[in-house]
Amino acid sequence: MRTPFICLAGIAATASLHAAELTKDQTDFFEKKVRPILAENCYKCHSTESGKSKGGLLLDTREATLKGGENGPAVKPGDLAKSLLITAVNYKDKDLQMPPKGDKLSDAQIAALTEWVKMGAPDPRIGAATGGKLSGLTDKARQHWAYKPVVKPAIPAVKNRAWCITPVDAFVLQKIEEKGMAPSPLADKETLLRRATYDLTGLPPSPTEVADFLKDQTPNAFVKVVDRLLASPSYGERWGRFWLDTARYADTTGDRNTNDNKDYRFPYAWTYRDYVIRSFNDDKPYDRFIVEQLAADKLTDLKSPADLAALGFLTVGQRIGSENDIINDRIDVVSKGFLGLTVACARCHDHMFDPIPTKDYYALHGIFASVVEPKDKPVIVQVNNKALINEFSQKVAVLEQQDRDLYYKMVDDLNWNFRQKASDYILAAYYGRGNAPEDQQKKSVDLRTSEKLDGPLARHLETRLRKGDSVFLPFKRFVDGGDSMKAIAASVAANKDKKINPLVAAAFHDMTPNNLEEVVDIYAKLFASVDGKGKEFVKAATAAKGKDDKITGFDAAEMELLSEPFGVSLAATLDTNTLRNETNTWPLLIRNRSTWLFAKVNELQLTSGGNDVRAMVVNDLPTPKDSNVFIRGQADVKGPVVPRHFLEILSGGKPTSFKQGSGRYELAQAIASTKNPLTARVIVNRVWMHHFGEGFVRTPDDLGTQSEAPTHPELLDYLSSYFMEQGWSLKKLHKLIMLSKVYQESSYTVPAYENIDPFNRLLWRANVRKLEFEAVRDSLLVFSGRLDSTLGGQPVNLADEPYTYRRSVYGYIDRGNLPEVMAHFDFSNPDMPNSKRASTVVPQQALFLMNSPMSIDVARRIIARPEVVNSRDNLNRIFNIYRIMFQRAPKPTEIQMGLEFVGKEMKEEPQVLAAAKEITERATKSVAESEKNSMKGMGRNEAVRTISNVGDYVERKPLTPWETYAQTLLLSNEAAYVN
C-alpha cells in the first residue's frame, strides 16, 4: 500500500472520508479492491436493489455501511476491532459470518477489506443507491475539454518576439506576459547539459562530454547534444522505464505462495521490458506502439518475432483474484495507459464523473473475456548453445520428476483413504454441501469427527459430486429426483446415453435402493471391489513416460473409478504446467501438505541461459463472446448482453460493434486514431511532465472531468497536432520541446513572481527536479566507473550483495515483495498503472547513501579513478571529483570547505584506524570465545552478526579522508536533484 493511504489512518479513525475529500488513490482503491467484493458477495442480501436487508443491514451506500444493522455499525473507520464487517468476514464469531454457509472470502479479499478499514474506509458512494443515470452521463460531462477534437491553434503573438525560438516559447511567453512577468535567464551550459543528459538518458554527462560542450561555441551546439542523446541506447532505457510504470510492469504475479505451489514469477516478463526499450530507441511511431501492445499477434508485418513480446502489456499485470479481476486489470491499464481515463470505475455502476456507462465497461470486458493465454508461449529467440540447453533440460527433468513422485504418492494415499471409507466420505460430502439444511450440515460435521475423516478430502469430494462426472452422475440424478428411486436405478443400469461409467451402471443392475444411504452403499461396494488394484494402477501410470504409452491390464471404466476423487494422470502428460494446474484444483490444505518445486522450475526458466526465450502473449478464443453487464459488478447477477465496442464518448455517440475476433485489433485502431481526442494529448502531457516536473494536467492517468484544466491548453493541442503530423514520433517531440527557450531557462527565481505563481505553473523559470530511484542508483555506478552498459536480458537482483553493475531498469521487480530500498526511493507501485511517481524526502534515503555497501564502494572507486589518483595537488583533486559527481567546476567556497574537511579528517585518521583495529581485535576474540562458551547462549553465526553490528569496521577497512569526502558529497542535494 502506498504511503498516502497510511498517512490518513489517524485522521480517519474518528470520521470517515467524504467523497469530496478522497484522493484519487483512495477512490481507485475502493473502486478496484473494495466495491467488487461488496457487489459480488454482499449486495444480494444487503442492498436496496436486491430488496433485502438481512439483519437490518444495507451495504450499498457509504451512509448505510457506517450506520450498520441490528448488531451495530458494519464499519468503524480506522478501528478493525469495532468493525463488524471485518469480524464477520474473518469468521471470528460463529454467529456472525459473512458470507454465510462456508463461502468464506479469499485471503486477498479479506486483506483488501482490512486495509480499507485501516485507512479510514474511504468511500465515494454518496446517498441512496439508485439505478438511474449518474452525474457522469450528463451533457456537461460530455462537453469536457478532453473529449473535444484536437485542433491545432495559431501561434500567439507576444511582445518579446526575439525571445521565442520555437512555437513552444510563444505559447508559454504569452501567459507569462499576461501576468506582467518575464522569463528567467537561460541556464549556463554545464547546467543545461546535465539537465538534458539526465532527461534523455537518466545518466550524468561524462567530464569529456562537458568539456566538449563548453568548447563548442557554434549556434547549433545544443542541437548536436540533443541529437546525440536521442541516438544513445540509454535513451530507450530511460524512457522505456517511464512507460513500464504506466504498464504496471513486474516480474511476478504479486501472489507469492511460500509453499512454492503457485507460479508467482513471470519467467518471460523481461521480454516485454526489452521490447519497450527497443521501441523507444527505434523511435517506433507511437500509434504503431499502441497497436502492437494490444494486437501484435494480429499483424502480418511484424519486423521480428520478438515484437510479439509487446503483448506483455496485457499479461504482466497482477494475478490476484478471479478471472474478472484479471480482465478488470487489463481494462484499467488500457484505459489509463492510452486514454487517461478511469474506465474501471464503471465496473459496478455508471461512472460517477465521466460519461462512461457500465455498458461501455462490459463492452471492453467482452474483448478481454475473448482472449486466452496459450499454454505454450511462442519462441521468439532460440538458444543454440547445446551445453546450456542440456544443463537446463537436466535440471528441469530432476525437479519435474520429484514433483511427479510427490504427486503420485499423494493421489495414491488420498484415493486409498477414500476407498476405505467411501460411504462415510460420500455422505459427509453430501450433507456438507453449501445449500444443505442445518441438520444435515451438523450430520456432516459429526460424521467427519466420529469416523476421523480427512476434512479437505471430503470438501474436495463435494465438488466432484456437484459436477456429476461419469462416475457420480447417477448419484446426482438420485439427489435431483424427479422420478422414483426405482425408475432412476433402472435408467442408470440401462445407460442408454452412455454417459455413465459402465461399472457404475452395472452396479445398479437389479438394484432398488429405497433412500440415498442405500445408493451410497452401492457406491461403497463398487469402490471396495477395485481397491486391490489401486497400487498397481498408480505404479503403471507412473511408468507411462512416453507420449504414446498406455496402461495395459486396466480398462477405462476401472481407471475412472481408481482416479476418484483425485485424478491419476499418466506421467507422460505431467509437465510442470499441467501438474501445477491439476494440483491447483485441489483444496489448499491438501495442496500445502507437501512442498512442491514448481517455483524452482519457474526460477530456472527465469534465470537459465539454456531455455528458449518466449513471449507472454494472448490469443483469441475460437468463438469470441460478448459479455453481460454484471449488475452492481456481481458476476452471478447478469444484465443485458453488450456487444464488444469502443467507448461511446469517443465514438461519436454511436459505437460500432467489433467483429474481428476478440476485437483487440479494432480497439487498438480506435485508440491509435488521429480522430481520437485523448490519445495524443495523454502521451504529450506525460512527455512534458518528465521534462518539466509537472504536466499541463497534473494527473497524467486521468484527463477526465475530475482532472484540472490544462495550464496551457493551446500548447497541449499544438504539440499533440505536431506529434501526429510528425508520424507520432516521440524523438521529434522531445527535440521540439528541448530546443525551446522555455526548456533552457535557469531556475533563477524572483520573489515577486513567487507571490504571483508560487508553483511555477506558468513556467517563468526552470523547476528543480528530484531524480528517481533508477537515476540515483545508475549515477552511483557511473561515478564508480563500473556501469555495465549491456542492453536487455533477464532481470538482475538490485537489492542484495554482491550488487550488480547493470542499469536499474533491468532489476527484478517482485510486486508482492518490493525491496525496501526501492520503496524508500518512491519506486512506482506495480499493482496498477502509475505514470507519475510520488516524490518524497525521507531519512531512509540518506541512510542508504550513508551505510549501504554499494555507497561505500562507490566512494572508494571515485577516489580510485585515474583522474583523481593522478591529480597534481589537492586543489586539482577537488576539481576532478566535482567534474565526476556534479559535472561542473567547484565554486571557491566549495573548494575551501573541501580542503578544510579533508584536513580535519586527516588529523583524526590515526584515531579512527586505532578504533577500527581495536573493534576488529575485539570481534575476533569474541568470536573465538563464542566457540567455547557460545557467547552466553549464542551460536557462532549469531555472535558474528551481533559483533558486526558494532560498526562497519569488521572485515571492512575505514574510509580514508578523501573517500569520506566523496561519500559526503553523495549525500548532498545536488547529487539527487537536477537544476
PDB file of C-alpha atoms in Angstrom, residues 70 88 111 133 163-164 215 293 376 501 542 573 578 620 624 706 740 746 763 770 791 816 822 884 901 934 971:
ATOM      1  CA  GLU A  70     -29.205  -4.776  14.222  1.00  0.00           C
ATOM      2  CA  ALA A  88     -17.765 -11.343  10.021  1.00  0.00           C
ATOM      3  CA  ALA A 111      -6.787  -8.325   3.329  1.00  0.00           C
ATOM      4  CA  LYS A 133     -28.140   7.915 -14.569  1.00  0.00           C
ATOM      5  CA  TRP A 163      12.905  35.588 -27.062  1.00  0.00           C
ATOM      6  CA  CYS A 164      10.992  32.907 -28.970  1.00  0.00           C
ATOM      7  CA  LYS A 215      34.380  24.161 -26.201  1.00  0.00           C
ATOM      8  CA  GLN A 293       0.770  -3.913 -27.444  1.00  0.00           C
ATOM      9  CA  ASP A 376       2.848 -22.951 -24.941  1.00  0.00           C
ATOM     10  CA  ASN A 501     -19.248 -45.275 -16.247  1.00  0.00           C
ATOM     11  CA  THR A 542       3.973 -43.539 -13.058  1.00  0.00           C
ATOM     12  CA  THR A 573       1.359 -35.779 -19.665  1.00  0.00           C
ATOM     13  CA  THR A 578      -0.056 -29.439 -16.340  1.00  0.00           C
ATOM     14  CA  ASP A 620      -8.323 -15.036 -29.330  1.00  0.00           C
ATOM     15  CA  PRO A 624     -15.350 -14.724 -29.185  1.00  0.00           C
ATOM     16  CA  GLN A 706     -12.149  15.240 -12.253  1.00  0.00           C
ATOM     17  CA  SER A 740      12.851  25.873 -26.838  1.00  0.00           C
ATOM     18  CA  SER A 746      17.577  28.681 -15.421  1.00  0.00           C
ATOM     19  CA  LEU A 763       6.981  28.153 -16.356  1.00  0.00           C
ATOM     20  CA  LYS A 770      14.393  15.230  -7.827  1.00  0.00           C
ATOM     21  CA  LEU A 791      21.324  -3.827 -23.298  1.00  0.00           C
ATOM     22  CA  GLY A 816       4.463  -8.926  -3.852  1.00  0.00           C
ATOM     23  CA  MET A 822      13.123   0.818  -3.908  1.00  0.00           C
ATOM     24  CA  ILE A 884      32.829  13.399 -11.910  1.00  0.00           C
ATOM     25  CA  PHE A 901      37.005  18.898   5.580  1.00  0.00           C
ATOM     26  CA  SER A 934      28.572 -19.900  22.698  1.00  0.00           C
ATOM     27  CA  LEU A 971      24.704  12.929   0.406  1.00  0.00           C
TER      28      LEU A 971
END
